[in-house]
mmCIF file of C-alpha atoms and ligand atoms in Angstrom:
data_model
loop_
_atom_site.group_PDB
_atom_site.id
_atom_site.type_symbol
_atom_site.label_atom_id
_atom_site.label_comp_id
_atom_site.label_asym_id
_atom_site.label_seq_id
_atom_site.Cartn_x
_atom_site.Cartn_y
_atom_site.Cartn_z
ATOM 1 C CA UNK A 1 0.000 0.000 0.000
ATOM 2 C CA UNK A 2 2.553 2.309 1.446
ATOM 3 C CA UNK A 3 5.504 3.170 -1.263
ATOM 4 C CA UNK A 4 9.209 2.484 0.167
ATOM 5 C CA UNK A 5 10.549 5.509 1.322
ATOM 6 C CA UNK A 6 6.749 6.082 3.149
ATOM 7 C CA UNK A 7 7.507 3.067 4.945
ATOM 8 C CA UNK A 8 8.919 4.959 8.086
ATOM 9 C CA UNK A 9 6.045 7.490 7.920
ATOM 10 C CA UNK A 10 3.831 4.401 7.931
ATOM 11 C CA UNK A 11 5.321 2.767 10.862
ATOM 12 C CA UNK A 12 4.725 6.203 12.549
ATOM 13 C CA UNK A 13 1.315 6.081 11.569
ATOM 14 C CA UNK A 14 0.436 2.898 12.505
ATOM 15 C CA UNK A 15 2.234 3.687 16.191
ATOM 16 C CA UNK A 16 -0.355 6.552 16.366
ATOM 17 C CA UNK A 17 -3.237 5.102 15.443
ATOM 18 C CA UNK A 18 -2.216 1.597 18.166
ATOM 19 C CA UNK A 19 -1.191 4.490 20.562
ATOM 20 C CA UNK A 20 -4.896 6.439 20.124
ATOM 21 C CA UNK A 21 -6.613 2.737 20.418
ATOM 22 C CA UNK A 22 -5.135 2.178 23.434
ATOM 23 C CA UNK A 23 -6.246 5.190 24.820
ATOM 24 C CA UNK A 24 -9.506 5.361 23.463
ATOM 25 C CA UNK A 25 -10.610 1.673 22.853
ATOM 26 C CA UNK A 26 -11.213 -0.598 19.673
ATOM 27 C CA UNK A 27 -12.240 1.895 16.717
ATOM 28 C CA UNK A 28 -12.319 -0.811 14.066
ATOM 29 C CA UNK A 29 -15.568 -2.438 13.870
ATOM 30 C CA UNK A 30 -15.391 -6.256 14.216
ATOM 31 C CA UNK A 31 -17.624 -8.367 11.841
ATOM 32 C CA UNK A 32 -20.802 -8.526 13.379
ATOM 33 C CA UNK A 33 -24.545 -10.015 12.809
ATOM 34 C CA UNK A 34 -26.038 -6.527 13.060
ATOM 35 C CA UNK A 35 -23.880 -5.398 10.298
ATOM 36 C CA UNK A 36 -24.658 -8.217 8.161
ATOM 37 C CA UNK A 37 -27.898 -7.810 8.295
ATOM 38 C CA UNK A 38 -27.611 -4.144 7.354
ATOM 39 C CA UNK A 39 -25.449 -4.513 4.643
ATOM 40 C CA UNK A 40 -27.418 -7.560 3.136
ATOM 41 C CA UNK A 41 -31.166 -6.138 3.826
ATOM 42 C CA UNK A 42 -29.524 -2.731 3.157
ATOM 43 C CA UNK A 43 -27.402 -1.076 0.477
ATOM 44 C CA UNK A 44 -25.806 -4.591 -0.088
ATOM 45 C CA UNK A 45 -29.607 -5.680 -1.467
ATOM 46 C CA UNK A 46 -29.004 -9.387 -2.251
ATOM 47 C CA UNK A 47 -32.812 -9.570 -2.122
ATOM 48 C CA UNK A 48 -33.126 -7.727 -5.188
ATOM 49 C CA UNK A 49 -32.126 -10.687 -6.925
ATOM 50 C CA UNK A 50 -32.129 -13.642 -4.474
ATOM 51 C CA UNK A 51 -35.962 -12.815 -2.913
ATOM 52 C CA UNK A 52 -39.076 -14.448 -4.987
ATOM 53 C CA UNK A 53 -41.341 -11.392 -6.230
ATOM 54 C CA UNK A 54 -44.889 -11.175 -6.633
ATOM 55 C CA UNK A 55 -46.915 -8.554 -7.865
ATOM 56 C CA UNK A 56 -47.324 -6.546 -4.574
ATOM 57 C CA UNK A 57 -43.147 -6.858 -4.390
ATOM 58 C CA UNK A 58 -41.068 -9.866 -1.889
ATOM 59 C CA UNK A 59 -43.068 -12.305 -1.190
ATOM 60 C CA UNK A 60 -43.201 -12.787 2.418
ATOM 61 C CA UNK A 61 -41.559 -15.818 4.332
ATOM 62 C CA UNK A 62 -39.367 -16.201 1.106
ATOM 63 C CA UNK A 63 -36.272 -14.294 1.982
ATOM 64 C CA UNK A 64 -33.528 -14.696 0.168
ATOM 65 C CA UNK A 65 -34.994 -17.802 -1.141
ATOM 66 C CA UNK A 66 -34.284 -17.552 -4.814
ATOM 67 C CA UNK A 67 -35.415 -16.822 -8.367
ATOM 68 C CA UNK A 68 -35.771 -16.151 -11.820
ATOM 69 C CA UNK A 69 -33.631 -12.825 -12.710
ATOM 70 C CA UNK A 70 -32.658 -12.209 -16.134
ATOM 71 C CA UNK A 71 -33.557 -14.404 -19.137
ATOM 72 C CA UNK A 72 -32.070 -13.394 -22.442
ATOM 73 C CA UNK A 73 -29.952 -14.496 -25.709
ATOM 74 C CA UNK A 74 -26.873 -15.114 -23.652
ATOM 75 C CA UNK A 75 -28.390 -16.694 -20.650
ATOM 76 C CA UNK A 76 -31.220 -17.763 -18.017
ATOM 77 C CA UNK A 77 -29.834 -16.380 -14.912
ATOM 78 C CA UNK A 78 -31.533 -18.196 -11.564
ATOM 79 C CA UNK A 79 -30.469 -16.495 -8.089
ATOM 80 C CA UNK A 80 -29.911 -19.390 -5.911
ATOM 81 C CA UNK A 81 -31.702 -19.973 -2.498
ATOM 82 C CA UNK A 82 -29.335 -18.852 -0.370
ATOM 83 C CA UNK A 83 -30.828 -19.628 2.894
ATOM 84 C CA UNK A 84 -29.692 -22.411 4.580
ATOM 85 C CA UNK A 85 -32.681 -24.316 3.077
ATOM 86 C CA UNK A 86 -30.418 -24.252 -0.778
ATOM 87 C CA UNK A 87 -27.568 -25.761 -1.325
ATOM 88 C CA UNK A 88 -25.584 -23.496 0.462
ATOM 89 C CA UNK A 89 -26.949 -25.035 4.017
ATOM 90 C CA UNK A 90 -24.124 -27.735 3.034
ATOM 91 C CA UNK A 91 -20.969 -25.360 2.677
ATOM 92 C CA UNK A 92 -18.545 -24.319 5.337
ATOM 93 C CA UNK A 93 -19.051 -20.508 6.103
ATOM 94 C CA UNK A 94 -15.246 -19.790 4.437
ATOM 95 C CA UNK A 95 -16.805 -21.699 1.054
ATOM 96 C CA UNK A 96 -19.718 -19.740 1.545
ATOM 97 C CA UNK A 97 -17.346 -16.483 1.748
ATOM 98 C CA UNK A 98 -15.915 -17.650 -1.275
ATOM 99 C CA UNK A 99 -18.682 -17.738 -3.614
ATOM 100 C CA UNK A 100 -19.912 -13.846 -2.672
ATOM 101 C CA UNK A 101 -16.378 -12.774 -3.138
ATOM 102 C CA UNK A 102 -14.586 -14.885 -5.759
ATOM 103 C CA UNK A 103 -18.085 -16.437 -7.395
ATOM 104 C CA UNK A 104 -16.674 -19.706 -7.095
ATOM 105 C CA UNK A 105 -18.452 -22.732 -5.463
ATOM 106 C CA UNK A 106 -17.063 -25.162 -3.862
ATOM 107 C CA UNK A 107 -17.312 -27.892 -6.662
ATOM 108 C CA UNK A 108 -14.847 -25.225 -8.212
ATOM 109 C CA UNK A 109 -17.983 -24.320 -10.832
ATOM 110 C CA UNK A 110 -18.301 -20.293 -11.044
ATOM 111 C CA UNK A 111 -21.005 -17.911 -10.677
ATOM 112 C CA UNK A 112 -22.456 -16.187 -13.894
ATOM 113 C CA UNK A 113 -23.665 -12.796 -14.314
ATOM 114 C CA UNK A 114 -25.155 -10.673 -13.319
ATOM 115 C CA UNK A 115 -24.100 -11.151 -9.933
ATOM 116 C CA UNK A 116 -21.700 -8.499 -10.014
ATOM 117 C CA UNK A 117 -18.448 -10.574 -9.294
ATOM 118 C CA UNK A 118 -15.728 -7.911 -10.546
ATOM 119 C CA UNK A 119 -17.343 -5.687 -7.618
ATOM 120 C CA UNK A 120 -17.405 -8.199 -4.972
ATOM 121 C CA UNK A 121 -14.138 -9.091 -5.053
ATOM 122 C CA UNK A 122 -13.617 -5.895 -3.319
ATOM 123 C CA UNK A 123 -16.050 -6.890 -0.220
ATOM 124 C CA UNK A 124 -13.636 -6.398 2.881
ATOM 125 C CA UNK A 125 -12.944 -9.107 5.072
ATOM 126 C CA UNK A 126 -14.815 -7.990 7.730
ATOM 127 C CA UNK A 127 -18.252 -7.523 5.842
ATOM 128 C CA UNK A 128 -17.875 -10.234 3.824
ATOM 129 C CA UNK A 129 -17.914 -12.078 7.891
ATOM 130 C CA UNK A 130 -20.411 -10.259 8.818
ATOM 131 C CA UNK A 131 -22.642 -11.082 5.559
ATOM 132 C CA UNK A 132 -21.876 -14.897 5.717
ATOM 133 C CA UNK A 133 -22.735 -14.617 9.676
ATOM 134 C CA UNK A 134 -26.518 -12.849 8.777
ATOM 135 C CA UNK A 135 -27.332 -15.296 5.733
ATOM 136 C CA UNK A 136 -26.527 -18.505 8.647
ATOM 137 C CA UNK A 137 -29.410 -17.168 10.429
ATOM 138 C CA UNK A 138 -31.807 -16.227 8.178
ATOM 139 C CA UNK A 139 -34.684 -18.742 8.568
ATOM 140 C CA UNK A 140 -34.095 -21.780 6.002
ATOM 141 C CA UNK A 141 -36.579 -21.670 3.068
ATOM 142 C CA UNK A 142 -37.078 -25.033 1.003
ATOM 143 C CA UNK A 143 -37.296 -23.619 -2.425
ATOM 144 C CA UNK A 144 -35.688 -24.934 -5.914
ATOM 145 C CA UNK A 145 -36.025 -21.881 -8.115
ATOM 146 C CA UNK A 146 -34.132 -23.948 -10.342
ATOM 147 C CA UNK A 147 -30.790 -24.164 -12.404
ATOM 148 C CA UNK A 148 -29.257 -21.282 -14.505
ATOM 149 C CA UNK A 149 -28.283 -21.919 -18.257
ATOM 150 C CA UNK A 150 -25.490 -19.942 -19.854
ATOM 151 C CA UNK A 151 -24.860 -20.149 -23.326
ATOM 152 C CA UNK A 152 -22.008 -17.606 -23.131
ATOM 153 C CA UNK A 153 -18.452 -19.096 -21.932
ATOM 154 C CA UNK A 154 -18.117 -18.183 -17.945
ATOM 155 C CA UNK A 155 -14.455 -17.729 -17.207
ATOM 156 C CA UNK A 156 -12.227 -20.104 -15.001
ATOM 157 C CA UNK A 157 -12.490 -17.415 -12.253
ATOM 158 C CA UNK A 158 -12.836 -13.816 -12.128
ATOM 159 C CA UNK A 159 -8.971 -13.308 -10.892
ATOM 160 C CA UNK A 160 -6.415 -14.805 -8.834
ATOM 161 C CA UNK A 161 -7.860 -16.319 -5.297
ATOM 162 C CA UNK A 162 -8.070 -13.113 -2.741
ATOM 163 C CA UNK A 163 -6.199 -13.465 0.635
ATOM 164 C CA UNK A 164 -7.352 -10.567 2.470
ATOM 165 C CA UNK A 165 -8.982 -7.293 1.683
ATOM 166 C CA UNK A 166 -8.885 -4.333 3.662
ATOM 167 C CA UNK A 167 -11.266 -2.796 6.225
ATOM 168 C CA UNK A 168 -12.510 1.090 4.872
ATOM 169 C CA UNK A 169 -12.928 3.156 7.593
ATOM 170 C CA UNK A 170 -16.199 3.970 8.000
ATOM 171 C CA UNK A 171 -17.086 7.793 7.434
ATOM 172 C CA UNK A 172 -18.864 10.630 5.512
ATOM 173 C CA UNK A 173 -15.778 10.019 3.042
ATOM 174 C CA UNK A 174 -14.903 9.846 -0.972
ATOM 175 C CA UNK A 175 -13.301 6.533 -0.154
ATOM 176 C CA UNK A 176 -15.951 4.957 2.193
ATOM 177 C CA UNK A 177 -18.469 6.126 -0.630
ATOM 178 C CA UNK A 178 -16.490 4.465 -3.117
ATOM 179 C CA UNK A 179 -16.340 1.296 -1.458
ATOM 180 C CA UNK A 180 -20.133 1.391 -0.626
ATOM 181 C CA UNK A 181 -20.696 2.477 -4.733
ATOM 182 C CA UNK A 182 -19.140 -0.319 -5.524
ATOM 183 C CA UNK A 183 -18.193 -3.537 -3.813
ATOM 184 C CA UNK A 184 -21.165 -3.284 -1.575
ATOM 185 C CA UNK A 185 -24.002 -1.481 -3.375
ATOM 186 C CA UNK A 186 -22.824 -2.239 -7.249
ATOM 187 C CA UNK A 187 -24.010 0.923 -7.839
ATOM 188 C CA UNK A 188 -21.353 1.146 -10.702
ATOM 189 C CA UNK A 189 -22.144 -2.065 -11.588
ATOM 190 C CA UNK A 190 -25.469 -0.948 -13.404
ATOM 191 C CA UNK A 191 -24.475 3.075 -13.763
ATOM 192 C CA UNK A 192 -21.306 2.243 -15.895
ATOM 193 C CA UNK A 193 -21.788 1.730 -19.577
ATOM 194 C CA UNK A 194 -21.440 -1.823 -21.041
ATOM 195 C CA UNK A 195 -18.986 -2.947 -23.306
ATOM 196 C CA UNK A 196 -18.291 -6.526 -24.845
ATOM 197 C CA UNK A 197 -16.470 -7.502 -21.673
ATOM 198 C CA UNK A 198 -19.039 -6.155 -18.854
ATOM 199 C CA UNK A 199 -19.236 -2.231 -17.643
ATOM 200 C CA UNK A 200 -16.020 -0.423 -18.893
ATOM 201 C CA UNK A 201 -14.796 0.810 -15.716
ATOM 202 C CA UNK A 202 -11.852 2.117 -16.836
ATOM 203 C CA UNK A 203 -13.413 4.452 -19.219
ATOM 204 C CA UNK A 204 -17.011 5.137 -18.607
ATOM 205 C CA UNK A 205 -17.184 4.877 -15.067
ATOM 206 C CA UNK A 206 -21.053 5.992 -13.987
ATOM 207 C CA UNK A 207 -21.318 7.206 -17.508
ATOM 208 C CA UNK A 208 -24.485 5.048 -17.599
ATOM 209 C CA UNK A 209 -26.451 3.809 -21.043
ATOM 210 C CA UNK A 210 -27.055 0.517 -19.991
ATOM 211 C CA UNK A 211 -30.765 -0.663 -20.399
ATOM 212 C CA UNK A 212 -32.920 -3.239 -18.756
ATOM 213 C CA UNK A 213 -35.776 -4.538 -20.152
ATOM 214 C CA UNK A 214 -38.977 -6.329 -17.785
ATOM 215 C CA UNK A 215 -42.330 -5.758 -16.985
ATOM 216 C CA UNK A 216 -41.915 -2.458 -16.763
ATOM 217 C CA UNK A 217 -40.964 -1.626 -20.385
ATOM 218 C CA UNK A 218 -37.032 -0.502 -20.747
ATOM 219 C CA UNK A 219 -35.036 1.610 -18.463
ATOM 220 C CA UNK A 220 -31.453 3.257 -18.792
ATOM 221 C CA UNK A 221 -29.366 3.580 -16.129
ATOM 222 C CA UNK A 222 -28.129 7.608 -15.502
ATOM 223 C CA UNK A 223 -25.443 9.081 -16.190
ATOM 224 C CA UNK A 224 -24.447 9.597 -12.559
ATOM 225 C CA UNK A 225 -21.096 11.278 -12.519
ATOM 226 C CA UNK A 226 -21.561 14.960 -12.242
ATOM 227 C CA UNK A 227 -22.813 15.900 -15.369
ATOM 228 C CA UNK A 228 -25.447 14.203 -15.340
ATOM 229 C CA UNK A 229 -26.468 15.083 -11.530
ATOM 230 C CA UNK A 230 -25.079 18.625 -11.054
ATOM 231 C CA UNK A 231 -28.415 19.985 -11.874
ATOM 232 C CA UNK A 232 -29.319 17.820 -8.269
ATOM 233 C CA UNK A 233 -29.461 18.988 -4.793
ATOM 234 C CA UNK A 234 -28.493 16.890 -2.104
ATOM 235 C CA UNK A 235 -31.559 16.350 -1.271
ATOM 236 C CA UNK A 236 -33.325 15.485 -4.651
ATOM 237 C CA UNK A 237 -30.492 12.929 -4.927
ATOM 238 C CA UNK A 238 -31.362 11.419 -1.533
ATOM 239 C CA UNK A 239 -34.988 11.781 -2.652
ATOM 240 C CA UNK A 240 -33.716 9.866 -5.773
ATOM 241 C CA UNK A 241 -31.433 7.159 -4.324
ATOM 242 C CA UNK A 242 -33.576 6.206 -0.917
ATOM 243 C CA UNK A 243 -36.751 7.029 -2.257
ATOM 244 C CA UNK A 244 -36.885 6.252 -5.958
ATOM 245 C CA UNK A 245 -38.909 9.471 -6.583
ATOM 246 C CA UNK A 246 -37.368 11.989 -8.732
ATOM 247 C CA UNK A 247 -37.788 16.096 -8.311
ATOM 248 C CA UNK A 248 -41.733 16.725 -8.812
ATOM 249 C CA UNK A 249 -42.301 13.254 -7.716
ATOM 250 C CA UNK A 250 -42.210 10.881 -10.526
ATOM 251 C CA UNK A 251 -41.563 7.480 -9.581
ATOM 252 C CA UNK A 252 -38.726 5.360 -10.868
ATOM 253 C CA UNK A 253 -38.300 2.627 -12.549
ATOM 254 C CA UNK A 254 -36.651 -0.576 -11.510
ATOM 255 C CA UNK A 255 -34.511 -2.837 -11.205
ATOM 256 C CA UNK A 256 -32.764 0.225 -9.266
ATOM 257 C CA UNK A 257 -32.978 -1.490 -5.742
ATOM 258 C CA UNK A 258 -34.849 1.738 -3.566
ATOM 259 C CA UNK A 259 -36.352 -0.680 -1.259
ATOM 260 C CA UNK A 260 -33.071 -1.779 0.378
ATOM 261 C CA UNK A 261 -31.455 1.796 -0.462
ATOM 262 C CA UNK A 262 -34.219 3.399 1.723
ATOM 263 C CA UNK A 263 -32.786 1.188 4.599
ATOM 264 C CA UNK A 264 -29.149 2.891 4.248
ATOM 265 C CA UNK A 265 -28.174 5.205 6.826
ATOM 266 C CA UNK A 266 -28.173 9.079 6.507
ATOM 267 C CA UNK A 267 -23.922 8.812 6.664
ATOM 268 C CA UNK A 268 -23.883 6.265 4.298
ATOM 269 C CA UNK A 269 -25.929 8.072 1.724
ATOM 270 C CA UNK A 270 -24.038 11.315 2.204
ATOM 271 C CA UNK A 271 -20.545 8.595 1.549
ATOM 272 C CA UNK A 272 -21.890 7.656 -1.589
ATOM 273 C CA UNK A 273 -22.917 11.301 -2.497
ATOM 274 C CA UNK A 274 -19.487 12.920 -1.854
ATOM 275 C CA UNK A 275 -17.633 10.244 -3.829
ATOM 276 C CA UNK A 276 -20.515 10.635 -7.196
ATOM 277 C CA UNK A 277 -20.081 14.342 -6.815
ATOM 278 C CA UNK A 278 -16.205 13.586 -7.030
ATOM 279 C CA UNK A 279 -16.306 11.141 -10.730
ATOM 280 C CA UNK A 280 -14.642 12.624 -13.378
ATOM 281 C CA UNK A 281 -17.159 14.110 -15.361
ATOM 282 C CA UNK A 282 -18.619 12.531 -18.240
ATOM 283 C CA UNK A 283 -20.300 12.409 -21.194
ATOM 284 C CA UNK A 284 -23.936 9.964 -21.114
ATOM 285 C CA UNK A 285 -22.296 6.835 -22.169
ATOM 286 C CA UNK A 286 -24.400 3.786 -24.408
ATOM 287 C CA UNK A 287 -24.979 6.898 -27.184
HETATM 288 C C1 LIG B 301 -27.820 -8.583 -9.805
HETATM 289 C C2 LIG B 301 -28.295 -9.814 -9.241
HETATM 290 C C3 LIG B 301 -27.601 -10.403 -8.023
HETATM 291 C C4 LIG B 301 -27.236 -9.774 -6.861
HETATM 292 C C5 LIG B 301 -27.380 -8.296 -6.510
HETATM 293 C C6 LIG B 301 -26.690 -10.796 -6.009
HETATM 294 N N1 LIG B 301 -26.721 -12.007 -6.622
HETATM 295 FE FE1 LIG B 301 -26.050 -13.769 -5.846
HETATM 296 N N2 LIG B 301 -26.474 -14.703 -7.610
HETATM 297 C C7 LIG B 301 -27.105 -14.126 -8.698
HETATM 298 C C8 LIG B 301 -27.261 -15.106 -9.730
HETATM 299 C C9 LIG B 301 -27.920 -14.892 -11.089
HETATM 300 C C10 LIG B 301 -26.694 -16.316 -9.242
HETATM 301 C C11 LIG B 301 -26.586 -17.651 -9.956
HETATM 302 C C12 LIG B 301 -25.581 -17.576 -11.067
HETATM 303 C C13 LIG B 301 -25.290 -18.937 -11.659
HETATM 304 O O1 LIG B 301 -26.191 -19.791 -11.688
HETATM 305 O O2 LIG B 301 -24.144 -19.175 -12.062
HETATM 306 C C14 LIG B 301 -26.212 -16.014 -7.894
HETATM 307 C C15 LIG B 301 -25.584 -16.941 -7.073
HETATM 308 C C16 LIG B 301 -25.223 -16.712 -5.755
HETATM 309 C C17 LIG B 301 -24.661 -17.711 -4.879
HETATM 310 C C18 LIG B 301 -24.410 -19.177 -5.222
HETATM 311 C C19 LIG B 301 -25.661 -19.949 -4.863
HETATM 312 C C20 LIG B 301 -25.652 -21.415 -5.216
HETATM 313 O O3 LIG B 301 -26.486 -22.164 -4.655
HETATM 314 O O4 LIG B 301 -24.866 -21.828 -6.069
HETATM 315 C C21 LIG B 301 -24.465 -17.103 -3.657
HETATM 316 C C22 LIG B 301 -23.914 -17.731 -2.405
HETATM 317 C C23 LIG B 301 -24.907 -15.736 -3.796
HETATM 318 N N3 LIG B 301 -25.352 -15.525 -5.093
HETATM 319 C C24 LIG B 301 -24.884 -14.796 -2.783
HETATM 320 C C25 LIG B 301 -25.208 -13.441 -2.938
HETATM 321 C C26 LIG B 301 -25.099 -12.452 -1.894
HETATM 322 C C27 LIG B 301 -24.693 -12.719 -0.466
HETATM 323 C C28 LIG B 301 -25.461 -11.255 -2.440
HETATM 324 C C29 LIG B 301 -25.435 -9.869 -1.825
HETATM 325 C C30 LIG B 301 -24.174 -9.486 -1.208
HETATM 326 C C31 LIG B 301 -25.810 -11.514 -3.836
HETATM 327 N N4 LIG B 301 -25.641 -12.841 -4.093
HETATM 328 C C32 LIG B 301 -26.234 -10.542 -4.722
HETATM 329 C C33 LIG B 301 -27.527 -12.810 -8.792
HETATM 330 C C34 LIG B 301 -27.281 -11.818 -7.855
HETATM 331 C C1 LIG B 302 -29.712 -2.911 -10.709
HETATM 332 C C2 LIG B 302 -29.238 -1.694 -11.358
HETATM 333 C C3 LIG B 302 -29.046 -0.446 -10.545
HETATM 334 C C4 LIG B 302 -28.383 -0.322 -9.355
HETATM 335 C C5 LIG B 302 -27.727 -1.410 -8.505
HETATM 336 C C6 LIG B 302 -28.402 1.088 -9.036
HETATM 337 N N1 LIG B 302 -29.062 1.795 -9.998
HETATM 338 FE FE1 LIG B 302 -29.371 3.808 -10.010
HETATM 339 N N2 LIG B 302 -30.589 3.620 -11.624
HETATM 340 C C7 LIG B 302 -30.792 2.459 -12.338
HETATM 341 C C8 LIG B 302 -31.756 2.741 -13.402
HETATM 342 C C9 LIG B 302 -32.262 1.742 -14.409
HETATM 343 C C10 LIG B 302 -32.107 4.110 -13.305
HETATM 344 C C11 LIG B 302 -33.119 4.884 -14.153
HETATM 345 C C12 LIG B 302 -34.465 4.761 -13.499
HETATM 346 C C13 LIG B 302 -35.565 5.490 -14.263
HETATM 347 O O1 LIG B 302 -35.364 5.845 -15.428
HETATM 348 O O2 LIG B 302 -36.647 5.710 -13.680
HETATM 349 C C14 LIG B 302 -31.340 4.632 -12.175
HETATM 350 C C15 LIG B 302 -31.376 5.960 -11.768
HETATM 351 C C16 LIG B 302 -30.539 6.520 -10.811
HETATM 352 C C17 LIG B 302 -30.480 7.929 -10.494
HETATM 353 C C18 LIG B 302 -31.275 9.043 -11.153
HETATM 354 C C19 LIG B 302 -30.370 10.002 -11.862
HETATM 355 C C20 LIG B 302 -31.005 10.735 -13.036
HETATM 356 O O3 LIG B 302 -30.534 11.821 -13.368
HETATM 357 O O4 LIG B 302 -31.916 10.175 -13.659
HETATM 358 C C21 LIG B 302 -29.535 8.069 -9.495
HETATM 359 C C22 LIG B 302 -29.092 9.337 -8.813
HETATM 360 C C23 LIG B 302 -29.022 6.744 -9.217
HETATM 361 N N3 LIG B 302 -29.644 5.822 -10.030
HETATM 362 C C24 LIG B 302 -28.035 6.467 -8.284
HETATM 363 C C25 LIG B 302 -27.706 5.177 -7.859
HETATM 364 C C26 LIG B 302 -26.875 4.893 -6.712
HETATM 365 C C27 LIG B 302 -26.178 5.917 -5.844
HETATM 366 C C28 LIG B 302 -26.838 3.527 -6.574
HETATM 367 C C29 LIG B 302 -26.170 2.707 -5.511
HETATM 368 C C30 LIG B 302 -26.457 3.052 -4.134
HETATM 369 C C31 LIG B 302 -27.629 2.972 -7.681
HETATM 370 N N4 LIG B 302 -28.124 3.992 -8.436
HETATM 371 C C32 LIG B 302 -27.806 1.614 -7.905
HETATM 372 C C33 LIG B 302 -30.215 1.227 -12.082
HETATM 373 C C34 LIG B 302 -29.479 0.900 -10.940
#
């Protein structure tokens, strides 16, 4: 992390930070059920995929239970039951870590899209503890929502195996927004525009473009670097993000998860604010 001739300023650092610790107890958080179930029921939204719908929205009882999410040219895409009820209830919790962060099971067969892998390979050891410890206790639900078909070539894995990731401190911060824009939320999962090999983060990151098609008709994800939000007070983007309601109160369209969203803390929301307001600006991408 550090570069070699910040090494000694790093060992200072760390000294000050163990020396303030001491004196003013643990500030890291340790991986904990309460933050699991925020971050999964929360900003993290693995319902959005993994929870049976009806027409009123989740049905109730089926948590997390699986379904049906995308069927198109390249693929049928089934979200497992992930209670302890599917397949999972058979896998160690470090397997079950695993497959959220590397997508790989452990028969060694790998998760297709559009679970967003690339972005959960960020997931910090600590949440990724916490989520495995919440999805152990959510009550088991026996449900097959059946087998997903890909007819597109999955690759061996989506990088080398991950040892550890980092903790990111949690704050109103550009970097605690990132993390929560991406390897939690996958905001920029959906938000960045899609090229032959997934979204193009390298170049149209939040540029939007992409478009979903359902029940609802077709929607496009924003443009949500800042020129496409500028125009957008804090508080019409909150209204946006949490509520799904835009300025004069038109309501959004999905698959934009606002349910879970509304469940993320005011701090949160003003993380992931700072850090959109900080993308390089850019032009609506997918034109
Ligand atoms: C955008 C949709 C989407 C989101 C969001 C999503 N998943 Fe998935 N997930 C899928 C799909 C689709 C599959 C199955 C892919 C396949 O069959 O290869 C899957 C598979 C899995 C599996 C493997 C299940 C099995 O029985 O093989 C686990 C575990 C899992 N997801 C956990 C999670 C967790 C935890 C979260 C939230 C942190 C999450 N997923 C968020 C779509 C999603
Ligand atoms: C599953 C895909 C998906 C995810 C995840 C997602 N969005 Fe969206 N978002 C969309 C779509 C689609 C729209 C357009 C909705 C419409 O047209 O009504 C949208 C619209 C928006 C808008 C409205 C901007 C405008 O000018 O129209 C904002 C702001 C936004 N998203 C921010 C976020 C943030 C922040 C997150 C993460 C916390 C997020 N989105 C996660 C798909 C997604």
């Amino acid at each position: 992390m550090f570069e070699k001739h910040g090494s000694r300023f790093a060992t200072l650092l760390l000294f000050s930070i163990l020396f303030v610790m001491a004196a003013e107890g643990p500030a890291f958080s340790e991986p904990s059920l309460e933050r699991g179930k925020y971050l999964v029921e929360g900003p993290a939204a693995c319902g959005n995929c993994h929870t049976p719908k009806g027409p009123d929205g989740e049905i109730p009882g089926m948590d997390l239970a699986g379904m049906l999410v995308e069927k198109n040219d390249a693929f049928t895409a089934i979200a497992g039951n992930i209670t302890s009820g599917g397949s999972v209830g058979s896998w160690s919790d470090e397997e079950l870590a695993k497959a959220i962060r590397e997508g790989i099971r452990p028969d060694g067969s790998v998760i297709g899209p559009p679970m967003p892998m690339g972005l959960y390979r960020g997931i910090s050891d600590d949440d990724l503890k916490s989520m495995v410890m919440y999805l152990r206790q959510v009550p088991a639900v026996d449900n097959d929502p059946g087998t997903s078909q890909y007819n597109i070539p999955l690759p061996p894995a989506y990088g080398p195996p991950i040892t550890s990731v980092a903790t990111v401190p949690e704050g109103v911060t550009v970097e605690y927004g990132a993390y929560l824009a991406g390897p939690i939320a996958h905001c920029t999962e959906c938000h960045t525009t899609f090229g032959e090999k997934g979204p193009m983060f390298d170049t149209h990151l939040g540029a939007g473009g992409f478009e979903f098609h359902g029940p609802w008709g077709t929607s496009t994800a924003s443009n949500i670097t800042p020129t496409g939000l500028d125009t957008y007070s804090d508080t019409e983007l909150d209204g946006m993000i949490r509520k799904g309601v835009r300025p004069g109160n038109a309501r959004m369209l999905p698959p934009m998860p606002y349910p879970y969203l509304a469940r993320m803390t005011d701090n949160d929301l003003a993380a992931i604010v700072l850090y959109l307001r900080s993308l390089p600006p850019l032009p609506d991408g997918g034109k």
